[in-house]
Coordinates of C-alpha atoms and ligand atoms in Angstrom, one line a residue:
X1 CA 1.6 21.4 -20.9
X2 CA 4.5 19.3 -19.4
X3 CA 5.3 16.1 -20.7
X4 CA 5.1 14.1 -17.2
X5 CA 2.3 16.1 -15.9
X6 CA 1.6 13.9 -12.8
X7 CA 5.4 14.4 -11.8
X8 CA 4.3 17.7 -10.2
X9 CA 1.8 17.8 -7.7
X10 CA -2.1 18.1 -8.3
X11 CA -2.5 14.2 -8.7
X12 CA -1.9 13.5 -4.7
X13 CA 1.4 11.3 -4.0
X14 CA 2.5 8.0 -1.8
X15 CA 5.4 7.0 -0.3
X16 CA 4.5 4.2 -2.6
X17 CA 3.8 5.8 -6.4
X18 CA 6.7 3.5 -7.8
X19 CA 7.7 0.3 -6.8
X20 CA 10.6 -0.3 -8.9
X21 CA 11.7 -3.8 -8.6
X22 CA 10.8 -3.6 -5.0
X23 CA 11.9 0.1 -4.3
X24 CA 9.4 2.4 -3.4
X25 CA 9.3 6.2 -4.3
X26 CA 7.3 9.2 -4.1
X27 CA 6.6 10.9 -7.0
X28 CA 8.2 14.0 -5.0
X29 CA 11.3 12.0 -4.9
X30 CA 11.6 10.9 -8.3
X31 CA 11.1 14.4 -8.9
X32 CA 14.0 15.6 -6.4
X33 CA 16.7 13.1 -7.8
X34 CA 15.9 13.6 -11.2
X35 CA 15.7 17.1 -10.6
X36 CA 19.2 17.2 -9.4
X37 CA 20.8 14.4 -12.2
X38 CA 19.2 16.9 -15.0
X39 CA 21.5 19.8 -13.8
X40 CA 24.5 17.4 -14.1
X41 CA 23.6 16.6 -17.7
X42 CA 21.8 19.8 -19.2
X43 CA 23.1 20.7 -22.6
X44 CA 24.8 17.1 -22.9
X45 CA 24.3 15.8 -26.8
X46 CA 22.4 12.7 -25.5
X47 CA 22.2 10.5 -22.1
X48 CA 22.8 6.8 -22.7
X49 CA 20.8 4.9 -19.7
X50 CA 21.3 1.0 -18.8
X51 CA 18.1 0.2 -18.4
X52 CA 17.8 -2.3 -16.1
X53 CA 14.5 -2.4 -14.3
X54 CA 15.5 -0.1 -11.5
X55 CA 14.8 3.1 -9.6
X56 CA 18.0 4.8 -11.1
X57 CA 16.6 3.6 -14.1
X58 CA 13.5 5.9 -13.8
X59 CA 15.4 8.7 -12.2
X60 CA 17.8 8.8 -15.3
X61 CA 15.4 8.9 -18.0
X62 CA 13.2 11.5 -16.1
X63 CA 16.3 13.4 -15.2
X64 CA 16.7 13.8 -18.9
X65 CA 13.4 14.5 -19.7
X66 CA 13.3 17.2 -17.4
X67 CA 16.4 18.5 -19.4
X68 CA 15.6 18.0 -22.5
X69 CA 18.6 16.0 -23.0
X70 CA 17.3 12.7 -25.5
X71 CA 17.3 9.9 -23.5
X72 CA 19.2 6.5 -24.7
X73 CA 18.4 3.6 -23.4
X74 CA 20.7 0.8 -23.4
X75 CA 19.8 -2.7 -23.0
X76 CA 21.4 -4.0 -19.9
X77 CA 22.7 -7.1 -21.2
X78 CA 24.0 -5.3 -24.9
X79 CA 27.2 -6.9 -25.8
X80 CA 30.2 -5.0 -27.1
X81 CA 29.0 -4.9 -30.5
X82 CA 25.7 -3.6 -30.1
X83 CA 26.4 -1.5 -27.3
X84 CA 29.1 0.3 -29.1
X85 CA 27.6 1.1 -32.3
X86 CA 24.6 2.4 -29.9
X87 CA 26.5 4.7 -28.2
X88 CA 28.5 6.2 -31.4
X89 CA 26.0 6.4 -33.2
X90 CA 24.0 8.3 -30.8
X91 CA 26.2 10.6 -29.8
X92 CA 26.0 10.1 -26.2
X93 CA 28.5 11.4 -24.2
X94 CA 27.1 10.3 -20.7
X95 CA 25.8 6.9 -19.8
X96 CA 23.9 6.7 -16.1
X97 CA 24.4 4.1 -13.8
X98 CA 24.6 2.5 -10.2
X99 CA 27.3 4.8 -7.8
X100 CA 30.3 2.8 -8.1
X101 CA 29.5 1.4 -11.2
X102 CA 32.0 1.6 -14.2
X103 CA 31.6 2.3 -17.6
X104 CA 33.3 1.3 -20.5
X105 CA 36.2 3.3 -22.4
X106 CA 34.7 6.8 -24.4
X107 CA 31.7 7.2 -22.1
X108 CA 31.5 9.3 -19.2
X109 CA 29.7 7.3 -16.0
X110 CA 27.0 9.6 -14.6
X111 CA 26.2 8.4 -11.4
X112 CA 22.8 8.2 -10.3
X113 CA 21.9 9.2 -6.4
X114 CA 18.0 7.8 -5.1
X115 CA 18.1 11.2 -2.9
X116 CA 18.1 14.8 -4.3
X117 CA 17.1 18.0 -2.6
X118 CA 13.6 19.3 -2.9
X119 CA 13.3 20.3 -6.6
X120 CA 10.7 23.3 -5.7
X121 CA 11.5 24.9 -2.7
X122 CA 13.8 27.6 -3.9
X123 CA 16.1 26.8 -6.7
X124 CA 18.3 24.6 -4.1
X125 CA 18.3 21.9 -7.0
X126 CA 20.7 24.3 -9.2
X127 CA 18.3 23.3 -11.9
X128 CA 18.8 26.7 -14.8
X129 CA 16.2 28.6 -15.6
X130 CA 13.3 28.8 -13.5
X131 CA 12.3 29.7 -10.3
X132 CA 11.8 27.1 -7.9
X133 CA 15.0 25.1 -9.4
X134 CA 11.7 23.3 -11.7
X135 CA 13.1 23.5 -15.7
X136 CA 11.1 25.0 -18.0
X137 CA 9.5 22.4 -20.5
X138 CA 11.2 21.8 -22.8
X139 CA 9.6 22.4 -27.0
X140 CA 7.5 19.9 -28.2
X141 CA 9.3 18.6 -31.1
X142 CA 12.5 18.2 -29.3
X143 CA 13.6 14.4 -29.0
X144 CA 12.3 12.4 -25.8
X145 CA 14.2 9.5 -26.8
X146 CA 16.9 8.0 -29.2
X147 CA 15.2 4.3 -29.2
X148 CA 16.9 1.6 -31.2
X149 CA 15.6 -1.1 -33.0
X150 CA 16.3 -3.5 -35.6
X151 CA 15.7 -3.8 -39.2
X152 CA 16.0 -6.6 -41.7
X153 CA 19.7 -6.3 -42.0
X154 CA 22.8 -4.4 -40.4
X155 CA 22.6 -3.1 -37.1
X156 CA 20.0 -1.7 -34.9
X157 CA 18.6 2.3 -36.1
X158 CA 17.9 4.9 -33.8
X159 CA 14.1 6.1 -34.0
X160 CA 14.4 9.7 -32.9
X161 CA 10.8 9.9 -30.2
X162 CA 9.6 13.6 -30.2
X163 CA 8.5 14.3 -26.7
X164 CA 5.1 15.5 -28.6
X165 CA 4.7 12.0 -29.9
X166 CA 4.8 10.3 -26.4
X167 CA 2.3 13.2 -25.0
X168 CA -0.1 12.3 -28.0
X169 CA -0.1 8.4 -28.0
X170 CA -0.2 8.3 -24.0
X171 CA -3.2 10.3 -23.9
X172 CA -5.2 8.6 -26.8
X173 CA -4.2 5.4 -24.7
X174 CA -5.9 7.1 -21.9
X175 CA -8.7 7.7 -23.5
X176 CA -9.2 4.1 -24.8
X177 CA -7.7 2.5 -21.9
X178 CA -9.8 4.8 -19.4
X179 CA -6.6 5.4 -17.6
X180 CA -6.2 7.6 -14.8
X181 CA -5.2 8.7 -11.6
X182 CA -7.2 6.0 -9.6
X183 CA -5.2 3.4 -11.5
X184 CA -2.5 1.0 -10.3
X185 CA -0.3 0.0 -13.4
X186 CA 1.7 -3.2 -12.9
X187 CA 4.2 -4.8 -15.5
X188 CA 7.5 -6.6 -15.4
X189 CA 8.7 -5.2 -19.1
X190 CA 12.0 -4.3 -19.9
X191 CA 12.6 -0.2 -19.9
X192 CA 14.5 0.0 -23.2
X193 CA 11.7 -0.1 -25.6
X194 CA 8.6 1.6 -26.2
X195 CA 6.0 -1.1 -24.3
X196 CA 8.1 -1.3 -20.6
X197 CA 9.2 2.5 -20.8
X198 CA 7.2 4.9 -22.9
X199 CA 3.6 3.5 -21.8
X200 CA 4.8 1.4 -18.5
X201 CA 6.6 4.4 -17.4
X202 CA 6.0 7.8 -18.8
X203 CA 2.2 7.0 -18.9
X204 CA 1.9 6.4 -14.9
X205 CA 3.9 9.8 -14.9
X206 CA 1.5 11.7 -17.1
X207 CA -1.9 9.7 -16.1
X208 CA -1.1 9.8 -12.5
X209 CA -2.0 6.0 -11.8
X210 CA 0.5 3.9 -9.6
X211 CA 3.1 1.8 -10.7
X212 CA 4.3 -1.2 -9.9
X213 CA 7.1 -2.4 -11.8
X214 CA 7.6 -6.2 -11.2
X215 CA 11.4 -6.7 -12.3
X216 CA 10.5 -9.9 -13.9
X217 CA 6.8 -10.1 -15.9
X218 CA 6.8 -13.7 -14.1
X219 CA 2.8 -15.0 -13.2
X220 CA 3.9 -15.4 -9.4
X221 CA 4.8 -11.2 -9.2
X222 CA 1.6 -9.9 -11.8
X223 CA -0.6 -12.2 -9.5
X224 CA 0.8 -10.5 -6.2
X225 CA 0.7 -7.2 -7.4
X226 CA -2.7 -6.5 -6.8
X227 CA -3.0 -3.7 -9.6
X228 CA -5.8 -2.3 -11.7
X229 CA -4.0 -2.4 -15.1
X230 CA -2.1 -5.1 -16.3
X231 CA 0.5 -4.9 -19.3
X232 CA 2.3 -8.4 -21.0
X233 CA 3.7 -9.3 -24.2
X234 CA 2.0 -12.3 -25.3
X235 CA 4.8 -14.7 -24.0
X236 CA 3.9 -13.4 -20.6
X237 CA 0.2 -13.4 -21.1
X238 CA 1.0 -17.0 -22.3
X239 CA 2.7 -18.3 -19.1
X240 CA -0.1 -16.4 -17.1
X241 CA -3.0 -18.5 -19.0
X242 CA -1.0 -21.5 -18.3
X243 CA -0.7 -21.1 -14.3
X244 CA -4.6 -20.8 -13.3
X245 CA -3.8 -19.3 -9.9
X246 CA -1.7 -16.8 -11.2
X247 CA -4.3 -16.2 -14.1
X248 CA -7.7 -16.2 -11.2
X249 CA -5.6 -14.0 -9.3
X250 CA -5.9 -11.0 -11.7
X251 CA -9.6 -11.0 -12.0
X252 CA -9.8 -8.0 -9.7
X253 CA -7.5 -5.9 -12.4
X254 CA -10.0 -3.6 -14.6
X255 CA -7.9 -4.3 -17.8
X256 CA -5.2 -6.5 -19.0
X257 CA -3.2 -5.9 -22.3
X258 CA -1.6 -7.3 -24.6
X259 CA 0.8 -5.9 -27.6
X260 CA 4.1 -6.3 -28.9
X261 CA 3.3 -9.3 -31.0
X262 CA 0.2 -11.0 -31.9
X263 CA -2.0 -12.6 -29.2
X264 CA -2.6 -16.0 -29.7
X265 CA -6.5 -16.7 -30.1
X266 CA -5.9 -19.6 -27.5
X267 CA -4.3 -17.4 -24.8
X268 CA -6.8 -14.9 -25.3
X269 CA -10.1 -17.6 -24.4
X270 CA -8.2 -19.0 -21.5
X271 CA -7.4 -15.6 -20.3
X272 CA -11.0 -14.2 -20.2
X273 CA -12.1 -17.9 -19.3
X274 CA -9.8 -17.3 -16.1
X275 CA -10.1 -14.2 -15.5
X276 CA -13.2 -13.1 -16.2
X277 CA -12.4 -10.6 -18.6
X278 CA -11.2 -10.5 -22.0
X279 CA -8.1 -8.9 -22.8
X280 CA -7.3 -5.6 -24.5
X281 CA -4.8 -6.5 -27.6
X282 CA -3.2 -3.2 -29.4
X283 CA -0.6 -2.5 -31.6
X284 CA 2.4 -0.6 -31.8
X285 CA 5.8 -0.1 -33.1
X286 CA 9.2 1.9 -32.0
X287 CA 8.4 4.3 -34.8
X288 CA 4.8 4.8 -34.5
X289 CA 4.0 4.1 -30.9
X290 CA 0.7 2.6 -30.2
X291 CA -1.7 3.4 -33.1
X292 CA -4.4 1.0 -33.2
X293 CA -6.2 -1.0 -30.2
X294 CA -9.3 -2.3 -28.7
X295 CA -11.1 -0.1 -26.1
X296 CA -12.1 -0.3 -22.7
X297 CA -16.0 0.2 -23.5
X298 CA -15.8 -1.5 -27.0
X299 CA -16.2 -5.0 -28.0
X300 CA -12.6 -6.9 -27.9
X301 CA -12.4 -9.4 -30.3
X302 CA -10.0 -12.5 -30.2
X303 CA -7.3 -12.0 -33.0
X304 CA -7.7 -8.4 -33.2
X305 CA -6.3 -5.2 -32.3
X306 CA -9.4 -2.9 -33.1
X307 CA -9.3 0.8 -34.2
X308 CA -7.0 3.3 -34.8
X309 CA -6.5 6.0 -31.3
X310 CA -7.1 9.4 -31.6
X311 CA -5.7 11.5 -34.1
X312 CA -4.1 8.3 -36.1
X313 CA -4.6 7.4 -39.3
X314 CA -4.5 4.3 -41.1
X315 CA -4.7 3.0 -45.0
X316 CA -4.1 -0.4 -46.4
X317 CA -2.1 -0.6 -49.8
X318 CA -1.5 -3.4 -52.0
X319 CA 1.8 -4.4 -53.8
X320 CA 1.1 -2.6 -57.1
X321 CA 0.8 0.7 -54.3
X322 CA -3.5 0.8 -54.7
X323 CA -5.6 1.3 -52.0
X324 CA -7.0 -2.3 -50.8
X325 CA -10.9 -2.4 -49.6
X326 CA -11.7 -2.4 -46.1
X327 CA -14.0 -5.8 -46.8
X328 CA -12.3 -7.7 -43.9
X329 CA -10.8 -9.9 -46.1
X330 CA -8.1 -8.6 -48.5
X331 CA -4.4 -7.9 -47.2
X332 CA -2.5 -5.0 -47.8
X333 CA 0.6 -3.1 -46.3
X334 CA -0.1 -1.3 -43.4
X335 CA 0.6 2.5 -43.7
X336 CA -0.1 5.3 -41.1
X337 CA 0.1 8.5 -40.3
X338 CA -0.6 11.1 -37.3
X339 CA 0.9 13.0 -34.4
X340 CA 2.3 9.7 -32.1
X341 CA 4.8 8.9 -35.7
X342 CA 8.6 9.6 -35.0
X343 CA 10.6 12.0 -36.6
X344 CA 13.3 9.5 -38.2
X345 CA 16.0 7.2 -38.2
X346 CA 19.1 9.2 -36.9
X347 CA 22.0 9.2 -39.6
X348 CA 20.2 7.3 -41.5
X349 CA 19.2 8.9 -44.6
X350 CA 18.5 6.1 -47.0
X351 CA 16.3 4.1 -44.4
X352 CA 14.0 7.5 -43.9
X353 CA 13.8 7.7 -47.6
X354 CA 12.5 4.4 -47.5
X355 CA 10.1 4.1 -44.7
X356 CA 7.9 7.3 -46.3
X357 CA 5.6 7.3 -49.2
X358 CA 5.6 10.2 -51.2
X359 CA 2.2 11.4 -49.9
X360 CA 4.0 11.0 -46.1
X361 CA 2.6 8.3 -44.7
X362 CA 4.6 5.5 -42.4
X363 CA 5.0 2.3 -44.0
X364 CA 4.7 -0.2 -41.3
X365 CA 6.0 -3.5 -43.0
X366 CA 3.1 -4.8 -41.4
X367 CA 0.4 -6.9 -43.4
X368 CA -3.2 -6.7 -42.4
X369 CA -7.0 -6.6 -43.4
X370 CA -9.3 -3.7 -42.2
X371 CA -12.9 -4.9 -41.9
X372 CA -16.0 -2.7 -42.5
X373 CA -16.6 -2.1 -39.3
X374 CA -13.1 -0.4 -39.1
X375 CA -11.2 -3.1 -37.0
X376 CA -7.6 -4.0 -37.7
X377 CA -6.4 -7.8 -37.7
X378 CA -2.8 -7.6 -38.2
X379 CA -1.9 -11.0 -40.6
X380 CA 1.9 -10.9 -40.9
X381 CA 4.9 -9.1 -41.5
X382 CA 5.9 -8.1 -45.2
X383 CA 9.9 -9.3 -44.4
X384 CA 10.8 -13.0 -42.8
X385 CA 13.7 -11.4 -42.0
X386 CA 12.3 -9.5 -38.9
X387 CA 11.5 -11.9 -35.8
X388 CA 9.5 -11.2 -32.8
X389 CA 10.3 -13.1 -30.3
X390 CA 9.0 -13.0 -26.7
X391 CA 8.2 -9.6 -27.8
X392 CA 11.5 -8.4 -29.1
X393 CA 11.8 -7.6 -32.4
X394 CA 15.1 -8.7 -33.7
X395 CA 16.8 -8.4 -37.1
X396 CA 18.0 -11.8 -38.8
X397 CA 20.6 -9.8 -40.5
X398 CA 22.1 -8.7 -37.4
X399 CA 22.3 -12.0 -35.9
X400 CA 23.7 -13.3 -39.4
X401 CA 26.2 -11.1 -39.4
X402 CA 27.3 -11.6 -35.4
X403 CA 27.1 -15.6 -36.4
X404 CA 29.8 -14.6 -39.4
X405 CA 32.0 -12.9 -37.3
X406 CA 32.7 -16.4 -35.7
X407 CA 36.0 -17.3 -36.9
X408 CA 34.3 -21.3 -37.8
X409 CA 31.2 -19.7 -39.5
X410 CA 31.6 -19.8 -43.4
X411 CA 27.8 -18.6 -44.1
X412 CA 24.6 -18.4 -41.5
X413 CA 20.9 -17.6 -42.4
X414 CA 18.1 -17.0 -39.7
X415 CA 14.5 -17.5 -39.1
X416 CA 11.5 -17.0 -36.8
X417 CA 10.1 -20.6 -36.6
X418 CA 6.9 -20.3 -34.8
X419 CA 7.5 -21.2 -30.9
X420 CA 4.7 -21.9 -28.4
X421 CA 6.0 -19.9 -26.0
X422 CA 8.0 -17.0 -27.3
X423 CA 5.5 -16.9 -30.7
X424 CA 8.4 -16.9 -33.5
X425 CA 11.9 -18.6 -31.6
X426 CA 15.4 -17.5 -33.4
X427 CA 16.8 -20.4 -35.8
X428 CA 20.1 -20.4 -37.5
X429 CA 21.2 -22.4 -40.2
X430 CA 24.8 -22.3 -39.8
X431 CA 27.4 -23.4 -42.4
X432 CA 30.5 -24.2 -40.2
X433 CA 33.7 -24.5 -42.0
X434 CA 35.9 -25.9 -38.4
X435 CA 35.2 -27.6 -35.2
X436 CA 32.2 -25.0 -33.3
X437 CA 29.1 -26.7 -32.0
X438 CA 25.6 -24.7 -31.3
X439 CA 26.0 -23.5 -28.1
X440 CA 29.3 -22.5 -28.8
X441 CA 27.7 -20.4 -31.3
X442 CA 24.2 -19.6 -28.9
X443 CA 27.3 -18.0 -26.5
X444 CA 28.8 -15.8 -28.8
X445 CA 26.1 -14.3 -30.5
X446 CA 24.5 -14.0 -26.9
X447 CA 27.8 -12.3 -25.5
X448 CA 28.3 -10.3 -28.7
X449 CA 24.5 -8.9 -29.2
X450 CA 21.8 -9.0 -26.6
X451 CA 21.2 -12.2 -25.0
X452 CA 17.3 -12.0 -26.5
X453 CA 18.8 -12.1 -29.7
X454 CA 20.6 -15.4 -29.9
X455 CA 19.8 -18.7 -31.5
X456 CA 17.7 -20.4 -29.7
X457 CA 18.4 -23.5 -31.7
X458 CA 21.2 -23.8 -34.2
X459 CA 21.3 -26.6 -37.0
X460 CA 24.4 -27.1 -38.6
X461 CA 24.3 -27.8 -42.1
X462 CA 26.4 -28.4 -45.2
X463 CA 25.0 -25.7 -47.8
X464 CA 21.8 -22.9 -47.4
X465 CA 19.4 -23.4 -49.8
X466 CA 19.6 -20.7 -53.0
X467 CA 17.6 -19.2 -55.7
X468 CA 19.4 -18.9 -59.3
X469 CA 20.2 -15.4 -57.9
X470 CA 21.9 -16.8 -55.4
X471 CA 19.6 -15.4 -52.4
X472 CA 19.0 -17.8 -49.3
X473 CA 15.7 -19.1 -49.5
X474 CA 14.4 -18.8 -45.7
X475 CA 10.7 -19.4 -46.7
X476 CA 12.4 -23.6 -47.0
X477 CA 14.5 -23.2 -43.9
X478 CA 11.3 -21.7 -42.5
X479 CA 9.4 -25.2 -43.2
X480 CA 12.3 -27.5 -42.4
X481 CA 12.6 -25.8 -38.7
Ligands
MCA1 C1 19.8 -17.6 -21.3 N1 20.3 -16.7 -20.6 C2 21.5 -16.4 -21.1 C3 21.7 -17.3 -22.2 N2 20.6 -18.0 -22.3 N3 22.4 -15.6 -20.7 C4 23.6 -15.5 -21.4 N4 23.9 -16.3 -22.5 C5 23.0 -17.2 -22.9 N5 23.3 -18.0 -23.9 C6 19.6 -16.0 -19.5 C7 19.0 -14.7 -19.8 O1 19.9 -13.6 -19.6 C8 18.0 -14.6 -18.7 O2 18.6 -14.3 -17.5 C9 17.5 -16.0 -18.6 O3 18.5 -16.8 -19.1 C10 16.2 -16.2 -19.4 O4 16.4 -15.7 -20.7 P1 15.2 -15.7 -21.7 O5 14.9 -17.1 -22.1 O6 15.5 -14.7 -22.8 O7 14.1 -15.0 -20.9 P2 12.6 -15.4 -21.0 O8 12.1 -15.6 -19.6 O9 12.3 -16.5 -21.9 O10 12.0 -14.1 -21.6 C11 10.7 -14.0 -21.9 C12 10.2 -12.6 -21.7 C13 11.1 -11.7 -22.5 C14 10.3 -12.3 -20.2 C15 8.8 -12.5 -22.2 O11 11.2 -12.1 -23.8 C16 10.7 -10.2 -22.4 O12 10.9 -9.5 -21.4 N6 10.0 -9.7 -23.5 C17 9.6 -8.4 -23.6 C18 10.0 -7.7 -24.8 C19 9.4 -6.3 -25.0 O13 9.2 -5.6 -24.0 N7 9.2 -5.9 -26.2 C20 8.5 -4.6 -26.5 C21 9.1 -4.0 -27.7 P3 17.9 -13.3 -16.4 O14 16.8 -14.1 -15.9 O15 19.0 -13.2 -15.3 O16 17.6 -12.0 -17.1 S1 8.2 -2.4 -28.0 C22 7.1 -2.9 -29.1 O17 7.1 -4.0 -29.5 C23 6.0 -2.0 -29.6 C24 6.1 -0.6 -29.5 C25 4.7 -2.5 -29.0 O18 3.8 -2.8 -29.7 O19 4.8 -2.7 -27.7
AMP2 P1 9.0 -3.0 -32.2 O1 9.7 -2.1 -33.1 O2 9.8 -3.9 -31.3 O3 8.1 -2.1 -31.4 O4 8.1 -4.0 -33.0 C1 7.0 -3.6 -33.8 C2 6.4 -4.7 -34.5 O5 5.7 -5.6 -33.5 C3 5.3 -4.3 -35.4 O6 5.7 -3.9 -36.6 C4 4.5 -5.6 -35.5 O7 5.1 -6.5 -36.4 C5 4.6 -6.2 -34.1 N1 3.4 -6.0 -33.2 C6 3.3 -5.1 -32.2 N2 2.1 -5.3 -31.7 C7 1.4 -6.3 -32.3 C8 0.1 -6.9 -32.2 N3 -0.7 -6.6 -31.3 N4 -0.1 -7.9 -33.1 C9 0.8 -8.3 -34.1 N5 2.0 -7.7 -34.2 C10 2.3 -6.8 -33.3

């Protein structure tokens, strides 16, 4: 079975399928130009993607999909540091963008045309291998996508995505979601993680359902959208609940959901109190995909993200490595296992040894309490040194270490203070050792990284509080900010 199985016919198409930041497409001409960009990059190592929210966006990654080329999405605002050690490490030798766009030294611009000839009448694509100009599919195990993310310290890891992962955790979405064909998706998420691209993309291309990508996930564009199926990080759920027309406006959708970061009890009353209908809330991560998550005919509980989808498994361990009771009330580490998990961490031996038990589970980092009844509340994460902010998960190593390249920056440490709006904000405690002030400091990190990952408040001080070992301790930086 293909990977995008409503790419190609048999789900009925509309000059309208995708709306892409306001450009429409047909699924048959997604299908043509992506057709025709994945004979210009079959048998490349990888294709690097800027992923603005875009049509050539979506033609790039499909493109190489269709040729089994792993796809890498960069984020569009990466700075030099981060984009570089992305596209090194990665191997990617091709990096798609706008025509008449330029790329940067050591990567090849791939040019993405909106028009390609018709992919299935006669090979005219030039597309190897098949009649029809269609590519085969491609195995199941190969990698989808090269997705990086961050981890407590150093700089972001590449989670290799088999494609079989995507087609698993996309249809046990379906099935909890009750997602089809007659759906219109809408969302405004970012396309270089797992939330905006794997399910806000790939799953309207394998369900069949519209989509209407917004650009931005503002309140104004989700209300206007007029969609069945609503997706949001909590900070966009948040600003929803806070503009009631925006929020009444979406009581039409069938289901709105929420994941990326814990949905505040608050924003989950208003929402159903507005809208008539209580959210879905599910969690996910860039390794796993979406493993757990309310359903569409099942009770959705405030604070909750429900049951494992089909074919995951989950067990909760404590700290001496026991099984922890499923009584509601006692924490453990989250582990998991099943066929949406990624394969590894590219070149990164030591953090693949790491994230596997010995009995080959997942360990999630995640701390939560399994009731009897089988639902998952997700409590906290193990490190304070990985922040989710507005949905992004960012490392405070990574944003220590851009803060220390600054030539006035003797020694930084980072937090998540909790934030109203973005759920944990970025905080840096920032021994200076010339003249620099914070948003000196906001800029560079910003300019260096990805703008989501700077300092949203910096505090200079004079010395970082220390255990005898000498480690920062952020849990006293964490109640001062
Ligand atoms: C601000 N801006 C700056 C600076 N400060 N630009 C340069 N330098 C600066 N110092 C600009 C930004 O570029 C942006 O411009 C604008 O100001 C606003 O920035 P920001 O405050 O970051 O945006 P926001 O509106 O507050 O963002 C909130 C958001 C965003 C829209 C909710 O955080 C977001 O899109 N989150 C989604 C994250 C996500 O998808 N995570 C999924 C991970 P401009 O407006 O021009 O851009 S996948 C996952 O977690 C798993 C699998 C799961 O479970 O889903
Ligand atoms: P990322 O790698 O960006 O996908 O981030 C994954 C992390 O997001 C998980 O390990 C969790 O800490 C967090 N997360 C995702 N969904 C939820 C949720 N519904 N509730 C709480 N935390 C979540």
């Amino acid at each position: 079975m293909r990977l995008l199985t409503a790419l190609e016919g048999g789900f009925g198409d509309a000059a309208d399928a995708l709306v892409i930041d306001g450009h429409a497409m047909s699924r048959e001409q997604l299908l043509n130009a992506a057709t025709a960009l994945a004979g210009r990059v079959a048998g490349a190592p990888a294709l690097a993607v800027l992923a603005r929210p875009t049509a050539e966006t979506v033609t790039a990654v499909v493109g190489g999909l269709l040729a089994g080329v792993p796809v890498v999405p960069l984020p569009p605002d990466s700075g030099p540091k981060e984009r570089e050690y992305i596209l090194r490490d990665s191997g990617a030798t091709l990096l798609a963008v706008r025509p008449g766009e330029q790329t940067w030294e050591g990567i090849e611009a791939l040019p993405v045309e909106l028009t390609g000839r018709a992919a299935r009448s006669g090979g005219s694509s030039g597309a190897p291998g098949s009649a029809g100009g269609a590519y085969p599919e491609p195995a199941p195990e190969r990698t989808a996508f090269v997705l990086y993310t961050s981890g407590t310290t150093g700089a972001p890891k590449g989670a290799l995505i088999p494609r079989s992962a995507v087609a698993a955790d996309l249809d046990a979405l379906a099935a909890a979601w009750q997602w089809t064909a007659e759906d219109t998706l809408v969302h405004g998420l970012p396309l270089f993680h797992v939330h905006g691209l794997v399910l806000g993309v790939l799953g309207a291309l394998r369900t069949g359902s519209k989509l209407v990508h917004t650009g931005r996930p503002t309140p104004g564009a989700y209300a206007g959208a007029r969609g069945s199926l609503y997706f949001g990080v909590p900070t966009v759920w948040s600003r929803v609940a806070a503009d009631e027309s925006a929020a009444r406006a979406l009581s039409g959708a069938r289901l709105l959901v929420s994941g990326s970061a814990p949905l505040p009890v608050p924003v989950f009353e208003r929402l159903a109190a507005l809208t008539g209908q209580a959210p879905i809330e599910r969690y996910g991560m860039t390794e796993t995909l979406i493993t757990v998550s309310t359903r569409a005919d099942g009770e959705r509980r405030p604070g909750s993200v429900g049951l494992p989808v089909e074919g995951v498994r989950t067990r909760l361990v404590g700290e001496d490595g026991a099984p922890v009771p499923r009584d509601g009330e006692t924490v453990g580490e989250l582990q998991l296992a099943g066929p949406t998990l990624f394969a590894g961490y590219l070149n990164r031996p030591e953090a693949n040894a790491e994230s596997w038990t010995a009995d080959g589970w997942f360990r999630t980092g995640d701390v939560a309490v399994i009731g009897p009844d089988g639902f998952h509340r997700i409590v906290g994460r193990a490190s304070v040194d990985l922040i989710k902010s507005g949905g992004y998960r960012i490392g405070a190593g990574e944003v220590e270490s851009a803060l220390r390249d600054h030539p006035a920056v003797a020694d930084a440490a980072v937090v998540g203070a909790p934030d109203a709006d973005l759920g944990q904000a970025v905080v840096a405690y920032v021994i200076a050792e010339g003249e620099v002030t914070g948003e000196q400091l906001t800029a560079f990190v910003a300019e260096r990284l990805s703008v989501h990952k700077r300092p949203r408040r910096v505090v200079l001080v004079d010395e970082l509080p220390r255990n005898a070992m000498g480690k920062v301790l952020k849990k006293q930086l964490l109640d001062r900010a």
